[in-house]
Coordinates of C-alpha atoms in Angstrom, one line a residue:
M1 CA -54.7 57.8 51.3
K2 CA -56.7 59.2 48.4
L3 CA -55.0 59.9 45.0
Q4 CA -56.5 61.8 42.1
L5 CA -55.9 60.4 38.6
Y6 CA -55.9 62.7 35.5
S7 CA -56.1 61.1 32.1
A8 CA -54.8 62.5 28.8
A9 CA -58.3 63.8 28.1
D10 CA -58.5 65.5 31.5
V11 CA -55.1 67.2 30.9
N12 CA -56.2 68.5 27.5
R13 CA -59.2 70.2 29.2
A14 CA -57.5 71.4 32.3
L15 CA -54.4 72.8 30.7
P16 CA -55.4 75.2 27.9
M17 CA -52.5 76.6 25.9
A18 CA -52.9 80.2 26.9
E19 CA -52.8 79.4 30.6
A20 CA -49.9 77.0 30.0
I21 CA -47.9 79.8 28.3
E22 CA -48.5 82.2 31.2
G23 CA -47.6 79.5 33.7
V24 CA -44.4 78.6 31.9
K25 CA -43.4 82.3 31.8
A26 CA -43.9 82.6 35.6
G27 CA -41.9 79.4 36.1
Y28 CA -39.0 80.7 33.9
V29 CA -38.9 83.9 36.0
Q30 CA -38.7 81.9 39.2
L31 CA -36.0 79.6 37.7
S32 CA -33.8 82.4 36.6
A33 CA -34.2 84.1 40.0
G34 CA -33.1 80.9 41.8
R35 CA -36.5 80.5 43.6
V36 CA -37.3 77.0 42.4
Q37 CA -35.6 73.6 42.6
S38 CA -35.5 72.2 39.1
P39 CA -32.4 70.0 39.0
L40 CA -30.9 68.5 35.9
R41 CA -32.9 65.4 34.8
T42 CA -31.4 62.0 35.5
P43 CA -31.1 59.9 32.4
L44 CA -31.4 56.1 32.4
N45 CA -30.0 55.0 29.0
V46 CA -31.9 51.8 28.2
S47 CA -30.4 51.6 24.7
P48 CA -28.8 54.0 22.2
D49 CA -32.2 55.0 21.0
D50 CA -34.2 54.7 24.2
V51 CA -33.9 56.7 27.4
T52 CA -36.0 57.2 30.6
L53 CA -35.6 60.6 32.3
I54 CA -36.4 61.4 36.0
M55 CA -37.3 65.1 36.6
P56 CA -38.1 66.3 40.1
F57 CA -39.4 69.7 40.9
Y58 CA -40.3 72.1 43.7
A59 CA -41.8 75.5 43.3
P60 CA -42.6 77.4 46.5
P61 CA -45.9 79.2 46.9
A62 CA -46.1 82.3 44.7
A63 CA -48.9 83.9 46.7
E64 CA -50.6 83.4 50.1
A65 CA -53.4 81.2 48.6
D66 CA -50.9 79.2 46.6
S67 CA -49.7 75.8 48.0
G68 CA -46.6 75.5 45.7
A69 CA -45.8 72.6 43.4
L70 CA -43.8 69.5 44.5
G71 CA -43.4 66.3 42.6
L72 CA -41.6 64.6 39.7
K73 CA -42.0 63.5 36.2
L74 CA -40.9 60.2 34.7
V75 CA -40.6 60.4 30.9
S76 CA -39.5 57.8 28.5
V77 CA -38.3 58.8 25.0
F78 CA -38.0 55.5 23.0
G79 CA -36.9 56.0 19.5
S80 CA -37.4 52.3 18.8
N81 CA -41.1 52.8 19.3
T82 CA -41.5 54.4 15.9
G83 CA -41.1 51.0 14.3
R84 CA -43.6 49.4 16.6
G85 CA -46.5 51.7 16.1
L86 CA -46.1 53.0 19.6
P87 CA -45.8 56.6 20.9
L88 CA -42.3 58.1 21.0
I89 CA -43.0 59.4 24.5
H90 CA -44.6 57.9 27.5
S91 CA -44.8 59.9 30.7
I92 CA -46.4 60.3 34.1
V93 CA -46.3 63.1 36.6
M94 CA -46.7 62.7 40.3
A95 CA -47.9 65.7 42.2
V96 CA -47.1 65.8 45.9
D97 CA -48.6 68.0 48.7
A98 CA -45.9 70.5 49.4
S99 CA -47.1 71.0 53.0
S100 CA -47.3 67.3 54.0
G101 CA -45.3 65.4 51.4
A102 CA -48.3 63.2 50.7
P103 CA -48.9 62.2 47.1
L104 CA -51.8 64.2 45.6
A105 CA -52.3 63.1 42.0
L106 CA -51.0 61.0 39.1
I107 CA -51.2 62.9 35.8
E108 CA -50.8 61.5 32.3
G109 CA -47.5 63.0 31.3
G110 CA -47.4 62.7 27.6
S111 CA -50.2 65.3 27.0
L112 CA -48.8 67.5 29.8
T113 CA -45.3 67.3 28.2
A114 CA -46.6 68.2 24.8
I115 CA -48.6 71.2 26.0
R116 CA -45.9 72.6 28.3
T117 CA -43.2 72.2 25.6
G118 CA -45.4 74.0 23.2
A119 CA -46.1 76.6 25.8
A120 CA -42.3 77.1 26.2
S121 CA -42.1 78.1 22.5
G122 CA -45.2 80.1 22.9
A123 CA -43.6 82.1 25.7
A124 CA -40.4 82.6 23.8
T125 CA -42.3 83.6 20.6
D126 CA -44.4 86.1 22.6
V127 CA -41.2 87.6 24.2
L128 CA -38.8 87.5 21.2
A129 CA -40.6 87.4 17.9
R130 CA -41.5 90.5 16.0
P131 CA -44.9 91.8 17.0
D132 CA -46.0 91.7 13.3
A133 CA -45.0 88.1 12.8
S134 CA -47.7 86.4 10.7
V135 CA -46.0 83.4 9.0
V136 CA -44.8 80.3 10.8
A137 CA -42.8 77.3 9.6
I138 CA -43.0 74.0 11.5
F139 CA -40.3 71.3 11.1
G140 CA -41.7 68.0 12.2
S141 CA -45.2 66.6 12.2
G142 CA -45.5 64.7 15.5
V143 CA -47.3 65.4 18.7
Q144 CA -44.8 68.1 19.7
A145 CA -45.0 69.8 16.3
R146 CA -48.8 70.1 16.7
R147 CA -48.5 71.9 20.0
Q148 CA -45.7 74.1 18.7
L149 CA -48.1 75.3 16.0
E150 CA -50.9 75.9 18.4
A151 CA -48.7 77.8 20.8
V152 CA -47.3 80.2 18.2
C153 CA -50.7 80.9 16.8
T154 CA -51.9 81.6 20.4
V155 CA -49.5 84.5 20.8
R156 CA -49.2 85.9 17.3
P157 CA -51.9 86.5 14.6
I158 CA -50.6 83.9 12.2
E159 CA -52.0 84.1 8.7
R160 CA -50.0 81.4 7.0
A161 CA -48.4 78.2 8.2
Y162 CA -46.0 75.8 6.5
V163 CA -45.0 72.3 7.5
Y164 CA -41.9 70.4 6.4
S165 CA -41.6 66.8 7.5
L166 CA -40.1 63.7 5.9
M167 CA -43.3 61.8 6.8
G168 CA -46.7 62.7 8.1
A169 CA -47.0 66.2 6.7
E170 CA -50.3 65.5 5.0
A171 CA -51.9 64.1 8.1
F172 CA -50.6 67.0 10.1
A173 CA -52.0 69.6 7.7
A174 CA -55.4 67.8 7.6
E175 CA -55.7 67.5 11.4
M176 CA -54.4 71.0 12.4
S177 CA -55.9 73.3 9.6
G178 CA -58.4 75.7 11.1
R179 CA -58.1 74.3 14.6
G180 CA -58.5 77.0 17.3
P181 CA -56.2 79.9 16.4
I182 CA -54.5 78.0 13.5
P183 CA -55.1 79.3 9.9
D184 CA -57.5 77.3 7.7
E185 CA -54.7 76.4 5.3
I186 CA -51.4 74.7 6.2
I187 CA -49.0 74.6 3.3
I188 CA -46.9 71.5 2.9
A189 CA -43.4 72.6 1.9
A190 CA -41.5 70.4 -0.5
T191 CA -38.1 71.6 0.9
P192 CA -36.8 73.2 4.0
R193 CA -35.9 76.3 1.9
E194 CA -39.5 76.7 0.8
A195 CA -40.7 76.4 4.4
L196 CA -38.3 79.2 5.5
A197 CA -38.8 81.5 2.5
A198 CA -41.5 83.7 4.1
A199 CA -41.3 82.5 7.8
D200 CA -41.3 85.0 10.6
V201 CA -41.3 82.2 13.2
V202 CA -39.7 78.8 12.9
C203 CA -40.3 75.8 15.2
A204 CA -38.1 72.7 15.0
A205 CA -39.6 69.7 16.7
T206 CA -37.9 66.6 15.3
T207 CA -35.8 63.7 16.6
T208 CA -33.1 64.2 14.0
R209 CA -29.4 64.1 15.0
T210 CA -28.5 66.4 12.0
P211 CA -29.7 69.9 11.2
V212 CA -33.1 70.2 9.6
F213 CA -32.3 73.4 7.5
D214 CA -29.5 75.5 6.2
G215 CA -28.8 78.6 8.2
N216 CA -28.2 80.6 4.9
D217 CA -31.9 80.3 4.2
V218 CA -33.0 82.0 7.5
R219 CA -34.4 85.4 6.8
P220 CA -33.3 88.5 8.9
G221 CA -35.9 89.1 11.6
T222 CA -36.8 85.5 12.1
H223 CA -37.5 84.0 15.5
I224 CA -36.5 80.3 15.9
N225 CA -37.6 77.8 18.6
G226 CA -35.5 74.6 18.8
I227 CA -37.0 72.0 21.1
G228 CA -36.3 68.6 19.4
S229 CA -32.7 67.9 20.3
F230 CA -32.0 67.1 24.0
T231 CA -28.7 65.3 24.0
P232 CA -25.1 66.5 23.4
E233 CA -25.0 64.5 20.2
M234 CA -28.2 65.8 18.6
Q235 CA -27.9 68.9 16.4
E236 CA -31.3 70.0 15.0
I237 CA -30.2 73.6 14.3
D238 CA -27.0 74.1 12.4
A239 CA -24.0 76.1 13.7
L240 CA -24.4 78.9 11.1
T241 CA -27.9 79.6 12.4
V242 CA -26.6 79.7 15.9
R243 CA -23.8 82.1 14.9
R244 CA -26.2 84.4 13.1
A245 CA -28.7 84.5 16.0
S246 CA -29.0 86.1 19.4
V247 CA -29.4 83.0 21.5
F248 CA -31.8 82.6 24.5
V249 CA -32.2 79.5 26.6
D250 CA -34.5 78.1 29.2
S251 CA -31.6 77.2 31.5
V252 CA -27.9 77.8 30.9
E253 CA -27.0 74.9 33.1
A254 CA -29.4 72.5 31.3
V255 CA -28.4 73.5 27.7
L256 CA -24.7 73.3 28.5
A257 CA -25.3 69.7 29.7
E258 CA -27.7 68.5 27.1
A259 CA -28.2 70.8 24.0
G260 CA -26.1 69.6 21.1
D261 CA -27.3 72.6 19.1
L262 CA -25.0 74.7 21.4
I263 CA -22.5 72.1 22.7
I264 CA -21.3 71.1 19.2
P265 CA -20.5 74.6 18.0
L266 CA -19.1 75.5 21.4
N267 CA -16.7 72.5 21.3
A268 CA -15.7 73.4 17.7
G269 CA -14.8 76.9 18.7
E270 CA -17.5 78.4 16.4
I271 CA -19.1 80.3 19.3
D272 CA -18.2 81.0 22.9
L273 CA -20.3 81.1 26.1
D274 CA -20.9 84.8 25.7
H275 CA -22.9 84.0 22.6
I276 CA -25.8 83.0 25.0
S277 CA -27.6 86.3 25.5
A278 CA -29.8 85.4 28.4
E279 CA -32.2 82.9 30.0
L280 CA -35.8 83.6 28.9
G281 CA -36.8 84.2 32.5
E282 CA -34.3 87.1 32.7
V283 CA -35.9 88.7 29.7
I284 CA -39.4 88.2 30.9
A285 CA -38.5 89.8 34.2
G286 CA -36.9 92.8 32.5
H287 CA -33.4 92.1 33.7
K288 CA -31.9 91.5 30.3
P289 CA -32.9 92.7 26.8
G290 CA -34.6 90.4 24.3
R291 CA -35.1 91.4 20.6
T292 CA -33.4 94.7 20.0
S293 CA -34.2 95.2 16.2
A294 CA -36.5 94.1 13.5
E295 CA -33.6 92.6 11.5
Q296 CA -32.3 90.5 14.4
I297 CA -32.5 86.7 14.3
T298 CA -33.4 85.3 17.7
F299 CA -33.0 81.6 18.6
F300 CA -34.6 80.1 21.7
K301 CA -33.1 76.8 22.7
S302 CA -35.0 74.7 25.2
V303 CA -34.1 71.2 26.4
G304 CA -37.0 71.2 28.8
V305 CA -36.8 71.8 32.6
S306 CA -39.0 70.4 35.3
V307 CA -40.2 73.8 36.4
Q308 CA -42.4 73.7 33.3
D309 CA -44.0 70.5 34.6
A310 CA -44.4 72.1 38.0
M311 CA -46.3 75.0 36.5
A312 CA -48.4 72.7 34.3
A313 CA -49.3 70.4 37.2
R314 CA -50.3 73.4 39.3
I315 CA -52.7 74.6 36.7
I316 CA -54.2 71.1 36.3
L317 CA -54.7 70.7 40.0
R318 CA -56.4 74.1 40.1
N319 CA -58.7 73.6 37.1
G320 CA -59.4 69.9 37.4
P321 CA -61.8 69.9 40.3
A322 CA -63.6 73.0 39.0
L323 CA -64.2 71.1 35.7
G324 CA -65.2 67.9 37.4
L325 CA -62.2 66.1 36.0
G326 CA -60.2 63.2 37.3
A327 CA -61.0 60.0 39.2
T328 CA -60.2 59.3 42.9
V329 CA -58.7 56.1 44.0
E330 CA -58.0 54.9 47.6
L331 CA -54.6 53.5 48.2

């Protein structure tokens, strides 16, 4: 049996952000329509700060020439790695032939996860942010934050970018300034309020368990992407912001199981289930409305669903051979 191996460098070439955003959009539509199998991930809690997640997926063929996407992702989020000089996230994706069940490829999952997570916010920003949005604020300065910035700048003509982070903001600004569609200058904000003062789009990509900004400081008309918190105990976005915003999610089932940003205010009686306006796939498909006014605050909460990995893997398997990427091993 032959297996194709795709490295992080291969993934970065085979999965350009613009294609990833369109792939995630298509995946969200299929998810909301019930056409894919993207079950809740299975967590293996290694320690209070360290978890390994198992995320299977199956997306049937979308067209006659399409073979579908079958496989799983194994992803470890080890908070304890930050003190060891190791990456927060390690991951691998196995793609399986949907017609025979035979393994097709092993794909480095850290890069795939970062791109597809950025693409989720790119999709939400494209659908929900004001068309004239030109200023973005990024909370966080890690790998995920970098892809968030790239994705937002891919779908909107961003002229100014702010970053607020407790550490690493200088390195973030130096690395990302002028990269691709990103503005030449990234402004390091001294406070969360400064980052929000002119922001049209906000991305929160941190590992904090407490809110990263005060909802009183969010301007009318702002679009917010929250992707950092992924457990019921983590609350990256405060309850006031949630109450002020129209809330959109990747998967209602997933956020009600994992998103502390929504679970905490729900349990406190500060919002009810009707406060969730729609899944993003329903908005993309035209079944439910998205932004309805220029003054509306919109909040997209994503905990990550495996259909994103399915779409990303499909793109890599399509582009990889054409670009001469990957290495073949015989098992």
